Short mmCIF file of C-alpha atoms in Angstrom, two decimals:
data_model
loop_
_atom_site.label_atom_id
_atom_site.label_comp_id
_atom_site.label_asym_id
_atom_site.label_seq_id
_atom_site.Cartn_x
_atom_site.Cartn_y
_atom_site.Cartn_z
CA UNK O 157 184.86 25.91 52.59
CA UNK O 158 187.77 27.56 54.21
CA UNK O 159 189.00 28.92 50.81
CA UNK O 160 185.73 29.59 49.84
CA UNK O 161 186.00 32.36 52.79
CA UNK O 162 189.15 33.46 52.22
CA UNK O 163 188.62 34.22 48.77
CA UNK O 164 185.69 37.34 50.02
CA UNK O 165 187.51 40.32 49.27
CA UNK O 166 188.01 42.23 51.99
CA UNK O 167 189.84 45.86 50.65
CA UNK O 168 189.06 48.83 48.18
CA UNK O 169 191.21 50.86 46.31
CA UNK O 170 191.29 54.30 46.78
CA UNK O 171 189.32 55.85 44.39
CA UNK O 172 186.80 53.63 45.75
CA UNK O 173 186.98 54.80 49.36
CA UNK O 174 186.79 58.06 47.90
CA UNK O 175 183.34 56.94 46.67
CA UNK O 176 182.49 55.08 49.84
CA UNK O 177 183.03 58.23 51.75
CA UNK O 178 180.54 60.91 49.17
CA UNK O 179 177.61 58.15 49.50
CA UNK O 180 177.64 57.44 53.22
CA UNK O 181 178.12 61.75 53.64
CA UNK O 182 175.35 62.10 50.94
CA UNK O 183 172.65 59.37 52.04
CA UNK O 184 172.94 60.68 55.71
CA UNK O 185 172.43 64.53 54.68
CA UNK O 186 169.98 63.69 52.74
CA UNK O 187 167.76 61.62 55.50
CA UNK O 188 168.50 64.30 57.74
CA UNK O 189 166.99 66.79 55.56
CA UNK O 190 163.91 64.43 54.95
CA UNK O 191 163.78 63.85 58.88
CA UNK O 192 164.08 67.46 59.59
CA UNK O 193 161.18 68.48 57.26
CA UNK O 194 158.96 65.30 57.99
CA UNK O 195 159.12 66.29 61.66
CA UNK O 196 158.40 69.44 61.73
CA UNK O 197 155.56 68.82 59.99
CA UNK O 198 154.70 66.30 61.92
CA UNK O 199 155.67 68.00 65.18
CA UNK O 200 156.68 65.30 66.62
CA UNK O 201 161.19 64.86 66.83
CA UNK O 202 160.88 61.61 67.44
CA UNK O 203 160.25 60.53 63.47
CA UNK O 204 163.00 63.23 62.65
CA UNK O 205 165.57 60.34 64.96
CA UNK O 206 164.13 57.49 62.88
CA UNK O 207 164.26 58.91 59.84
CA UNK O 208 167.37 59.37 60.80
CA UNK O 209 168.49 56.01 61.77
CA UNK O 210 166.93 54.29 59.01
CA UNK O 211 169.13 57.06 56.52
CA UNK O 212 172.27 55.05 58.87
CA UNK O 213 171.22 52.03 57.96
CA UNK O 214 171.45 52.49 54.51
CA UNK O 215 174.78 53.90 54.36
CA UNK O 216 175.65 50.98 56.24
CA UNK O 217 174.12 48.91 53.87
CA UNK O 218 175.76 50.56 50.86
CA UNK O 219 179.48 51.78 51.62
CA UNK O 220 180.88 49.08 54.91
CA UNK O 221 181.26 45.68 53.12
CA UNK O 222 183.46 46.15 49.51
CA UNK O 223 181.38 46.20 47.02
CA UNK O 224 182.55 45.55 43.44
CA UNK O 225 181.88 48.78 42.37
CA UNK O 226 184.53 49.67 45.14
CA UNK O 227 187.47 47.88 43.50
CA UNK O 228 187.02 48.84 40.06
CA UNK O 229 190.30 51.05 39.82
CA UNK O 230 192.95 49.04 41.54
CA UNK O 231 196.78 50.02 41.88
CA UNK O 232 199.01 48.88 39.63
CA UNK O 233 201.77 47.34 40.81
CA UNK O 234 205.13 47.22 39.02
CA UNK O 235 206.16 42.86 37.97
CA UNK O 236 208.12 41.79 40.97
CA UNK O 237 212.04 41.12 40.51
CA UNK O 238 213.92 38.01 39.96
CA UNK O 239 216.32 37.34 42.97
CA UNK O 240 220.01 37.05 41.29
CA UNK O 241 222.13 33.82 42.53
CA UNK O 242 224.98 36.32 43.91
CA UNK O 243 222.58 37.85 46.18
CA UNK O 244 222.54 34.42 48.34
CA UNK O 245 226.45 33.62 48.30
CA UNK O 246 226.92 37.25 50.28
CA UNK O 247 225.56 36.53 53.18
CA UNK O 248 227.85 33.52 54.62
CA UNK O 249 230.72 34.84 53.44
CA UNK O 250 230.05 37.90 55.52
CA UNK O 251 229.19 35.58 59.12
CA UNK O 252 232.88 33.95 58.42
CA UNK O 253 234.75 36.81 58.23
CA UNK O 254 233.15 38.18 61.51
CA UNK O 255 234.21 35.42 63.14
CA UNK O 256 237.91 35.24 62.01
CA UNK O 257 238.34 38.90 63.84
CA UNK O 258 236.99 37.21 67.21
CA UNK X 150 183.87 54.23 61.95
CA UNK X 151 183.64 57.97 60.17
CA UNK X 152 180.16 57.09 59.44
CA UNK X 153 179.33 57.78 63.66
CA UNK X 154 181.30 60.96 64.04
CA UNK X 155 179.39 62.34 60.83
CA UNK X 156 176.31 61.01 61.81
CA UNK X 157 176.96 62.19 65.17
CA UNK X 158 177.67 65.63 64.69
CA UNK X 159 174.49 65.85 61.97
CA UNK X 160 172.62 64.41 64.70
CA UNK X 161 173.49 66.91 66.85
CA UNK X 162 172.82 69.94 64.29
CA UNK X 163 168.89 68.79 63.95
CA UNK X 164 168.28 68.65 67.69
CA UNK X 165 169.82 72.20 67.89
CA UNK X 166 167.30 72.80 65.04
CA UNK X 167 164.87 71.59 66.16
CA UNK X 168 165.31 74.15 69.85
CA UNK X 169 165.59 76.70 67.49
CA UNK X 170 162.21 76.35 65.58
CA UNK X 171 160.86 76.51 69.42
CA UNK X 172 163.07 78.50 71.41
CA UNK X 173 160.95 81.68 71.46
CA UNK X 174 157.56 80.44 71.36
CA UNK X 175 154.93 82.03 73.91
CA UNK X 176 154.26 78.47 76.17
CA UNK X 177 151.26 80.93 78.19
CA UNK X 178 147.71 79.28 77.83
CA UNK X 179 144.18 80.48 79.37
CA UNK X 180 143.54 78.62 82.48
CA UNK X 181 140.09 78.41 84.76
CA UNK X 182 140.31 77.87 87.78
CA UNK X 183 136.99 77.72 90.31
CA UNK X 184 136.84 76.98 94.01
CA UNK X 185 134.36 75.14 95.63
CA UNK X 186 134.97 74.88 99.15
CA UNK X 187 137.24 76.37 101.53
CA UNK X 188 137.81 75.80 104.89
CA UNK X 189 140.30 76.66 107.92
CA UNK X 190 141.93 74.76 110.95
CA UNK X 191 143.95 75.67 113.82
CA UNK X 192 146.06 72.55 114.72
CA UNK X 193 149.44 71.58 115.80
CA UNK X 194 152.49 72.12 113.43
CA UNK X 195 155.49 70.29 113.75
CA UNK X 196 157.14 71.24 111.42
CA UNK X 197 157.23 75.41 112.53
CA UNK X 198 158.60 76.63 115.19
CA UNK X 199 155.28 77.69 117.50
CA UNK X 200 152.49 75.35 118.70
CA UNK X 201 149.89 76.24 116.40
CA UNK X 202 149.98 77.33 112.72
CA UNK X 203 146.75 77.56 110.61
CA UNK X 204 146.28 75.00 107.89
CA UNK X 205 143.15 75.66 105.32
CA UNK X 206 141.11 73.56 103.06
CA UNK X 207 140.55 74.08 99.71
CA UNK X 208 138.58 72.08 96.99
CA UNK X 209 138.96 73.33 93.55
CA UNK X 210 138.31 72.73 89.90
CA UNK X 211 140.90 73.02 87.08
CA UNK X 212 140.25 73.41 83.43
CA UNK X 213 142.48 74.05 80.64
CA UNK X 214 143.25 73.13 76.99
CA UNK X 215 147.12 72.17 76.98
CA UNK X 216 147.44 71.19 73.11
CA UNK X 217 148.71 74.69 71.56
CA UNK X 218 151.97 74.19 74.06
CA UNK X 219 152.53 70.40 72.82
CA UNK X 220 154.96 70.90 69.94
CA UNK X 221 157.62 68.79 68.88
CA UNK X 222 160.62 70.39 71.01
CA UNK X 223 158.34 70.01 74.74
CA UNK X 224 158.28 66.08 75.92
CA UNK X 225 156.43 66.98 78.83
CA UNK X 226 154.30 69.79 81.01
CA UNK X 227 154.56 69.45 84.87
CA UNK X 228 151.58 71.36 86.52
CA UNK X 229 150.75 73.37 90.24
CA UNK X 230 148.51 74.93 91.47
CA UNK X 231 150.22 77.74 93.14
CA UNK X 232 148.38 79.94 96.56
CA UNK X 233 149.37 83.50 96.85
CA UNK X 234 148.38 85.75 99.81
CA UNK X 235 150.59 88.31 101.74
CA UNK X 236 150.40 88.27 106.10
CA UNK X 237 150.96 90.49 109.46
CA UNK X 238 154.07 88.31 109.54
CA UNK X 239 155.32 87.41 105.91
CA UNK X 240 154.69 90.61 102.62
CA UNK X 241 155.26 87.15 100.60
CA UNK X 242 153.58 83.86 100.61
CA UNK X 243 153.65 80.73 97.77
CA UNK X 244 152.55 77.68 98.64
CA UNK X 245 151.81 74.79 96.11
CA UNK X 246 148.93 72.66 96.49
CA UNK X 247 148.84 70.60 93.70
CA UNK X 248 150.76 69.21 90.95
CA UNK X 249 150.60 67.03 87.72
CA UNK X 250 152.47 65.52 85.09
CA UNK X 251 151.29 65.88 81.15
CA UNK X 252 153.86 63.39 78.57
CA UNK X 253 153.15 63.92 75.47
CA UNK X 254 150.53 61.99 73.93
CA UNK X 255 148.70 62.30 77.23
CA UNK X 256 145.14 63.82 77.29
CA UNK X 257 145.59 67.64 76.98
CA UNK X 258 142.51 68.45 77.70
CA UNK X 259 142.21 69.29 81.49
CA UNK X 260 138.86 68.85 83.05
CA UNK X 261 139.40 68.38 86.51
CA UNK X 262 136.21 68.47 89.42
CA UNK X 263 136.18 68.85 93.17
CA UNK X 264 139.67 68.49 92.91
CA UNK X 265 141.26 68.38 96.97
CA UNK X 266 144.57 70.01 97.21
CA UNK X 267 147.51 67.60 97.25
CA UNK X 268 149.54 68.64 99.90
CA UNK X 269 149.58 70.42 103.33
CA UNK X 270 148.23 74.63 102.76
CA UNK X 271 149.99 75.53 106.31
CA UNK X 272 150.32 79.13 106.49
CA UNK X 273 153.52 79.97 109.12
CA UNK X 274 151.86 81.28 111.31
CA UNK X 275 148.27 82.28 112.12
CA UNK X 276 147.75 84.46 109.10
CA UNK X 277 145.29 82.40 107.01
CA UNK X 278 141.59 83.38 109.20
CA UNK X 279 140.12 86.32 107.67
CA UNK X 280 142.27 86.60 104.92
CA UNK X 281 140.34 88.39 102.19
CA UNK X 282 142.58 87.39 99.22
CA UNK X 283 144.26 84.43 98.55
CA UNK X 284 145.03 84.06 95.20
CA UNK X 285 145.06 80.52 93.45
CA UNK X 286 147.00 80.13 89.55
CA UNK X 287 148.17 77.59 87.73
CA UNK X 288 151.58 77.25 86.61
CA UNK X 289 154.03 74.08 84.47
CA UNK X 290 157.44 74.37 83.62
CA UNK X 291 157.99 73.01 80.14
CA UNK X 292 160.34 70.19 79.78
CA UNK X 293 161.92 70.15 76.37
CA UNK X 294 164.12 67.83 74.44
CA UNK X 295 166.42 70.24 73.81
CA UNK X 296 166.75 73.44 75.41
CA UNK X 297 165.73 75.74 78.52
CA UNK X 298 163.33 74.78 80.39
CA UNK X 299 161.11 77.50 81.24
CA UNK X 300 158.28 78.38 83.80
CA UNK X 301 155.03 79.87 82.57
CA UNK X 302 152.05 81.27 84.16
CA UNK X 303 148.47 80.31 82.93
CA UNK X 304 146.69 83.11 82.49
CA UNK X 305 143.37 83.15 84.57
CA UNK X 306 143.61 83.07 88.41
CA UNK X 307 140.85 82.94 91.21
CA UNK X 308 140.74 85.08 94.31
CA UNK X 309 139.28 83.52 97.78
CA UNK X 310 139.12 84.27 100.77
CA UNK X 311 139.51 82.21 104.08
CA UNK X 312 136.31 82.42 106.42
CA UNK X 313 136.46 84.35 110.14
CA UNK X 314 136.68 81.07 112.14
CA UNK X 315 137.93 77.69 112.57
CA UNK X 316 136.39 74.59 112.11
CA UNK X 317 136.52 72.20 114.65
CA UNK X 318 136.11 68.11 114.49
CA UNK X 319 134.91 68.32 111.55
CA UNK X 320 136.49 65.43 108.82
CA UNK X 321 138.15 66.92 105.64
#
């Protein structure tokens, strides 16, 4: 069961983050305009606040979880370089040299 | 969370919009005041510097339609009835006789009959007896969602005169 949890993705790539930011800004501005017009029409500011809160909830649901649409442009990492055996020998020799000087 | 900051600044802008659409409105309405009973006593006033002061008793009717005042930026009204007059010792006296809070959503048609004053109508001295001109006006303090809290006086007032002699041993 734990492996199922560990496989849930928790990241967005950079283009995805930009898209998420545009979406939540757009949703909040749209709910602000709708809320202002509706509240002014019925002369109750409480409804403007309710519509804004609904817009906030919708934008959270759309942009907080890392939906697959935000992972469409992953970074192209270089392939990993293989380690050579020469590197392994260097380190123990350095330690021996230091001990002799003392 | 960037959404919070964005939401906060948009909400602040909307609140300012609410304020600016109502900032220059005239919040005055016509008010009808009638007086049915007027009586005066001269009693011990423990709050003042002298032995006895005039105490007035006024029973009144108020009717007004408050609906036009309530817009989307008005949370409640604090109504108060003021008696204004002048005496030999003081040029201007203003005494609040009665008040009422009207919340948004409450009944806005005010039609009160035979209301007794809530607060004592004490004079600073003995200037109420035979005073020919006491003016009653209804004013209100507008409490908004956002903005200034103006004091507005209703248009319409009632003048009354106090009798020449004091009442004695009569219950109110």
